[in-house]
PDB file of C-alpha atoms in Angstrom:
ATOM      1  CA  MET U  21      53.841 169.704 -80.558  1.00  0.00           C
ATOM      2  CA  THR U  22      56.439 172.080 -81.824  1.00  0.00           C
ATOM      3  CA  PRO U  23      55.512 175.456 -83.317  1.00  0.00           C
ATOM      4  CA  ALA U  24      56.723 174.354 -86.746  1.00  0.00           C
ATOM      5  CA  VAL U  25      54.389 171.305 -86.758  1.00  0.00           C
ATOM      6  CA  ASP U  26      51.549 173.432 -85.464  1.00  0.00           C
ATOM      7  CA  SER U  27      51.973 175.883 -88.310  1.00  0.00           C
ATOM      8  CA  VAL U  28      52.063 173.033 -90.911  1.00  0.00           C
ATOM      9  CA  VAL U  29      48.853 171.535 -89.451  1.00  0.00           C
ATOM     10  CA  LEU U  30      47.115 174.881 -89.437  1.00  0.00           C
ATOM     11  CA  THR U  31      48.146 175.670 -93.022  1.00  0.00           C
ATOM     12  CA  THR U  32      47.027 172.193 -94.162  1.00  0.00           C
ATOM     13  CA  LEU U  33      43.630 172.662 -92.457  1.00  0.00           C
ATOM     14  CA  ALA U  34      43.302 176.123 -93.902  1.00  0.00           C
ATOM     15  CA  ALA U  35      44.167 174.877 -97.368  1.00  0.00           C
ATOM     16  CA  ASN U  36      41.680 171.956 -97.283  1.00  0.00           C
ATOM     17  CA  PRO U  37      38.849 172.062 -94.719  1.00  0.00           C
ATOM     18  CA  ALA U  38      37.704 168.467 -95.587  1.00  0.00           C
ATOM     19  CA  ILE U  39      40.859 166.977 -94.104  1.00  0.00           C
ATOM     20  CA  LEU U  40      39.748 167.346 -90.466  1.00  0.00           C
ATOM     21  CA  PRO U  41      36.703 164.991 -90.773  1.00  0.00           C
ATOM     22  CA  PHE U  42      38.898 162.475 -92.653  1.00  0.00           C
ATOM     23  CA  ALA U  43      41.572 162.747 -89.958  1.00  0.00           C
ATOM     24  CA  ILE U  44      39.012 162.096 -87.223  1.00  0.00           C
ATOM     25  CA  LEU U  45      37.482 159.233 -89.189  1.00  0.00           C
ATOM     26  CA  SER U  46      40.896 157.624 -89.843  1.00  0.00           C
ATOM     27  CA  GLY U  47      41.729 158.001 -86.128  1.00  0.00           C
ATOM     28  CA  LEU U  48      38.462 156.265 -85.214  1.00  0.00           C
ATOM     29  CA  VAL U  49      39.115 153.498 -87.726  1.00  0.00           C
ATOM     30  CA  LEU U  50      42.606 153.045 -86.406  1.00  0.00           C
ATOM     31  CA  ALA U  51      41.255 152.845 -82.853  1.00  0.00           C
ATOM     32  CA  ALA U  52      38.571 150.318 -83.969  1.00  0.00           C
ATOM     33  CA  VAL U  53      41.201 148.162 -85.653  1.00  0.00           C
ATOM     34  CA  ALA U  54      43.413 148.248 -82.527  1.00  0.00           C
ATOM     35  CA  LEU U  55      40.384 147.371 -80.357  1.00  0.00           C
ATOM     36  CA  SER U  56      39.468 144.531 -82.715  1.00  0.00           C
ATOM     37  CA  LEU U  57      42.964 143.122 -82.531  1.00  0.00           C
ATOM     38  CA  ALA U  58      42.930 143.313 -78.752  1.00  0.00           C
ATOM     39  CA  VAL U  59      39.540 141.554 -78.576  1.00  0.00           C
ATOM     40  CA  LEU U  60      40.744 138.919 -81.079  1.00  0.00           C
ATOM     41  CA  CYS U  61      43.845 138.204 -78.978  1.00  0.00           C
ATOM     42  CA  ARG U  62      41.742 137.962 -75.841  1.00  0.00           C
ATOM     43  CA  ALA U  63      39.212 135.655 -77.529  1.00  0.00           C
ATOM     44  CA  ARG U  64      42.017 133.461 -78.797  1.00  0.00           C
ATOM     45  CA  THR U  65      43.466 133.223 -75.255  1.00  0.00           C
ATOM     46  CA  LEU U  66      40.063 132.333 -73.825  1.00  0.00           C
ATOM     47  CA  VAL U  67      39.533 129.618 -76.470  1.00  0.00           C
ATOM     48  CA  ARG U  68      42.957 128.152 -75.778  1.00  0.00           C
ATOM     49  CA  ASP U  69      42.265 128.142 -71.996  1.00  0.00           C
ATOM     50  CA  ALA U  70      38.877 126.503 -72.591  1.00  0.00           C
ATOM     51  CA  MET U  71      40.448 123.841 -74.791  1.00  0.00           C
ATOM     52  CA  GLU U  72      43.095 123.083 -72.127  1.00  0.00           C
ATOM     53  CA  ALA U  73      40.405 122.840 -69.460  1.00  0.00           C
ATOM     54  CA  SER U  74      38.343 120.634 -71.745  1.00  0.00           C
ATOM     55  CA  ARG U  75      41.327 118.299 -72.342  1.00  0.00           C
ATOM     56  CA  ALA U  76      42.005 118.153 -68.612  1.00  0.00           C
ATOM     57  CA  ASP U  77      38.350 117.343 -67.869  1.00  0.00           C
ATOM     58  CA  HIS U  78      38.308 114.751 -70.668  1.00  0.00           C
ATOM     59  CA  ALA U  79      41.459 113.093 -69.276  1.00  0.00           C
ATOM     60  CA  HIS U  80      40.007 113.112 -65.770  1.00  0.00           C
ATOM     61  CA  GLY U  81      36.736 111.638 -67.084  1.00  0.00           C
ATOM     62  CA  GLU U  82      38.589 108.925 -68.983  1.00  0.00           C
ATOM     63  CA  ALA U  83      40.551 108.060 -65.811  1.00  0.00           C
ATOM     64  CA  ALA U  84      37.331 107.832 -63.835  1.00  0.00           C
ATOM     65  CA  VAL U  85      35.663 105.662 -66.502  1.00  0.00           C
ATOM     66  CA  GLU U  86      38.681 103.370 -66.580  1.00  0.00           C
ATOM     67  CA  SER U  87      38.664 103.116 -62.765  1.00  0.00           C
ATOM     68  CA  LEU U  88      34.941 102.255 -62.785  1.00  0.00           C
ATOM     69  CA  ARG U  89      35.500  99.713 -65.593  1.00  0.00           C
ATOM     70  CA  LEU U  90      38.231  97.953 -63.537  1.00  0.00           C
ATOM     71  CA  GLU U  91      35.981  97.952 -60.457  1.00  0.00           C
ATOM     72  CA  LEU U  92      33.072  96.584 -62.448  1.00  0.00           C
ATOM     73  CA  ASN U  93      35.255  93.783 -63.853  1.00  0.00           C
ATOM     74  CA  GLY U  94      36.451  92.953 -60.323  1.00  0.00           C
ATOM     75  CA  LEU U  95      32.875  92.841 -59.024  1.00  0.00           C
ATOM     76  CA  ALA U  96      31.826  90.665 -61.974  1.00  0.00           C
ATOM     77  CA  ALA U  97      34.625  88.242 -61.169  1.00  0.00           C
ATOM     78  CA  ARG U  98      33.666  88.162 -57.469  1.00  0.00           C
ATOM     79  CA  LEU U  99      30.018  87.541 -58.427  1.00  0.00           C
ATOM     80  CA  GLN U 100      31.045  84.714 -60.716  1.00  0.00           C
ATOM     81  CA  GLU U 101      33.117  83.182 -57.941  1.00  0.00           C
ATOM     82  CA  ALA U 102      30.257  83.516 -55.492  1.00  0.00           C
ATOM     83  CA  ARG U 103      27.909  81.818 -57.941  1.00  0.00           C
ATOM     84  CA  LEU U 104      30.344  78.951 -58.303  1.00  0.00           C
ATOM     85  CA  GLU U 105      30.903  78.571 -54.546  1.00  0.00           C
ATOM     86  CA  VAL U 106      27.292  78.569 -53.373  1.00  0.00           C
ATOM     87  CA  PRO U 107      25.393  75.475 -54.391  1.00  0.00           C
ATOM     88  CA  PRO U 108      21.972  76.095 -55.837  1.00  0.00           C
ATOM     89  CA  PRO U 109      19.260  76.027 -53.181  1.00  0.00           C
ATOM     90  CA  ALA U 110      17.780  72.611 -52.678  1.00  0.00           C
ATOM     91  CA  ALA U 111      14.293  72.031 -53.904  1.00  0.00           C
ATOM     92  CA  PRO U 112      11.862  72.192 -51.076  1.00  0.00           C
ATOM     93  CA  GLY U 113      11.204  68.742 -49.791  1.00  0.00           C
ATOM     94  CA  LEU U 114       7.861  67.126 -49.695  1.00  0.00           C
ATOM     95  CA  PRO U 115       6.016  67.789 -46.491  1.00  0.00           C
ATOM     96  CA  ARG U 116       6.617  65.119 -43.940  1.00  0.00           C
ATOM     97  CA  PRO U 117       3.567  63.126 -43.121  1.00  0.00           C
ATOM     98  CA  GLY U 118       2.116  63.784 -39.721  1.00  0.00           C
ATOM     99  CA  LEU U 119       1.009  61.179 -37.294  1.00  0.00           C
ATOM    100  CA  ASN U 120      -0.461  58.210 -39.022  1.00  0.00           C
ATOM    101  CA  LEU U 121      -2.564  55.636 -37.184  1.00  0.00           C
ATOM    102  CA  SER U 122       0.321  53.378 -36.264  1.00  0.00           C
ATOM    103  CA  LYS U 123       2.502  56.213 -34.947  1.00  0.00           C
ATOM    104  CA  ARG U 124      -0.499  57.616 -33.056  1.00  0.00           C
ATOM    105  CA  SER U 125      -1.196  54.342 -31.387  1.00  0.00           C
ATOM    106  CA  GLN U 126       2.533  53.888 -30.579  1.00  0.00           C
ATOM    107  CA  ALA U 127       2.681  57.373 -29.065  1.00  0.00           C
ATOM    108  CA  LEU U 128      -0.361  56.696 -26.807  1.00  0.00           C
ATOM    109  CA  ARG U 129       1.083  53.338 -25.809  1.00  0.00           C
ATOM    110  CA  MET U 130       4.383  54.939 -24.850  1.00  0.00           C
ATOM    111  CA  HIS U 131       2.525  57.656 -22.911  1.00  0.00           C
ATOM    112  CA  ARG U 132       0.585  55.021 -20.971  1.00  0.00           C
ATOM    113  CA  ARG U 133       3.901  53.342 -20.119  1.00  0.00           C
ATOM    114  CA  GLY U 134       5.066  56.680 -18.636  1.00  0.00           C
ATOM    115  CA  ASP U 135       7.480  57.912 -21.329  1.00  0.00           C
ATOM    116  CA  ALA U 136       7.984  61.677 -21.512  1.00  0.00           C
ATOM    117  CA  PRO U 137       6.740  63.563 -24.632  1.00  0.00           C
ATOM    118  CA  VAL U 138      10.305  64.442 -25.582  1.00  0.00           C
ATOM    119  CA  GLU U 139      11.249  60.750 -25.613  1.00  0.00           C
ATOM    120  CA  ILE U 140       8.154  59.823 -27.624  1.00  0.00           C
ATOM    121  CA  ALA U 141       8.871  62.519 -30.220  1.00  0.00           C
ATOM    122  CA  SER U 142      12.509  61.472 -30.670  1.00  0.00           C
ATOM    123  CA  ALA U 143      11.622  57.764 -30.834  1.00  0.00           C
ATOM    124  CA  LEU U 144       8.948  58.209 -33.482  1.00  0.00           C
ATOM    125  CA  GLY U 145      10.701  60.985 -35.429  1.00  0.00           C
ATOM    126  CA  VAL U 146       7.742  63.378 -34.994  1.00  0.00           C
ATOM    127  CA  PRO U 147       7.888  67.017 -33.858  1.00  0.00           C
ATOM    128  CA  LEU U 148       7.341  67.563 -30.123  1.00  0.00           C
ATOM    129  CA  GLN U 149       4.434  69.914 -30.789  1.00  0.00           C
ATOM    130  CA  GLU U 150       2.492  67.166 -32.577  1.00  0.00           C
ATOM    131  CA  ILE U 151       3.033  64.795 -29.624  1.00  0.00           C
ATOM    132  CA  ASP U 152       1.882  67.478 -27.180  1.00  0.00           C
ATOM    133  CA  LEU U 153      -1.219  68.133 -29.296  1.00  0.00           C
ATOM    134  CA  LEU U 154      -2.029  64.442 -29.522  1.00  0.00           C
ATOM    135  CA  LEU U 155      -1.781  64.022 -25.769  1.00  0.00           C
ATOM    136  CA  LYS U 156      -3.973  67.021 -25.095  1.00  0.00           C
ATOM    137  CA  VAL U 157      -6.642  65.829 -27.532  1.00  0.00           C
ATOM    138  CA  HIS U 158      -6.464  62.365 -25.966  1.00  0.00           C
ATOM    139  CA  ARG U 159      -6.975  63.816 -22.460  1.00  0.00           C
ATOM    140  CA  ILE U 160     -10.004  65.819 -23.688  1.00  0.00           C
ATOM    141  CA  VAL U 161     -11.546  62.785 -25.330  1.00  0.00           C
ATOM    142  CA  ILE U 162     -10.920  60.598 -22.295  1.00  0.00           C
ATOM    143  CA  SER U 163     -12.408  63.218 -19.930  1.00  0.00           C
ATOM    144  CA  ASN U 164     -15.561  63.458 -22.032  1.00  0.00           C
ATOM    145  CA  ILE U 165     -16.174  59.663 -21.923  1.00  0.00           C
TER     146      ILE U 165
END
């Protein structure tokens, strides 16, 4: 400061001693207002950045949801096509009757003639395992007589 300003300040302070606390108080208030304005500007910037980030996330989320929706619709269409293409499973058929008396006697007659078990099974329409079992049981019965 210049000497003239210093002398004015000193004379003012000498004339009224209560001015110094008010000067300090007004300086502190002015500093608090400046700090408040700075914090307010910073808070406003942070809120704006958060809103922009939120909009970007929202747009990204909407794009992801739309992508998933399209994929789901495609999968639903493929599932519908698959349901139309594949015929429903056939009801399980009734169990085939095993060897009845006439088939049993025919199988034994063919075996006595010398036909192979495979030929007997195909001629009578009976599984080969049943013919083999019949022949084994027949041999056991014959050996016990």
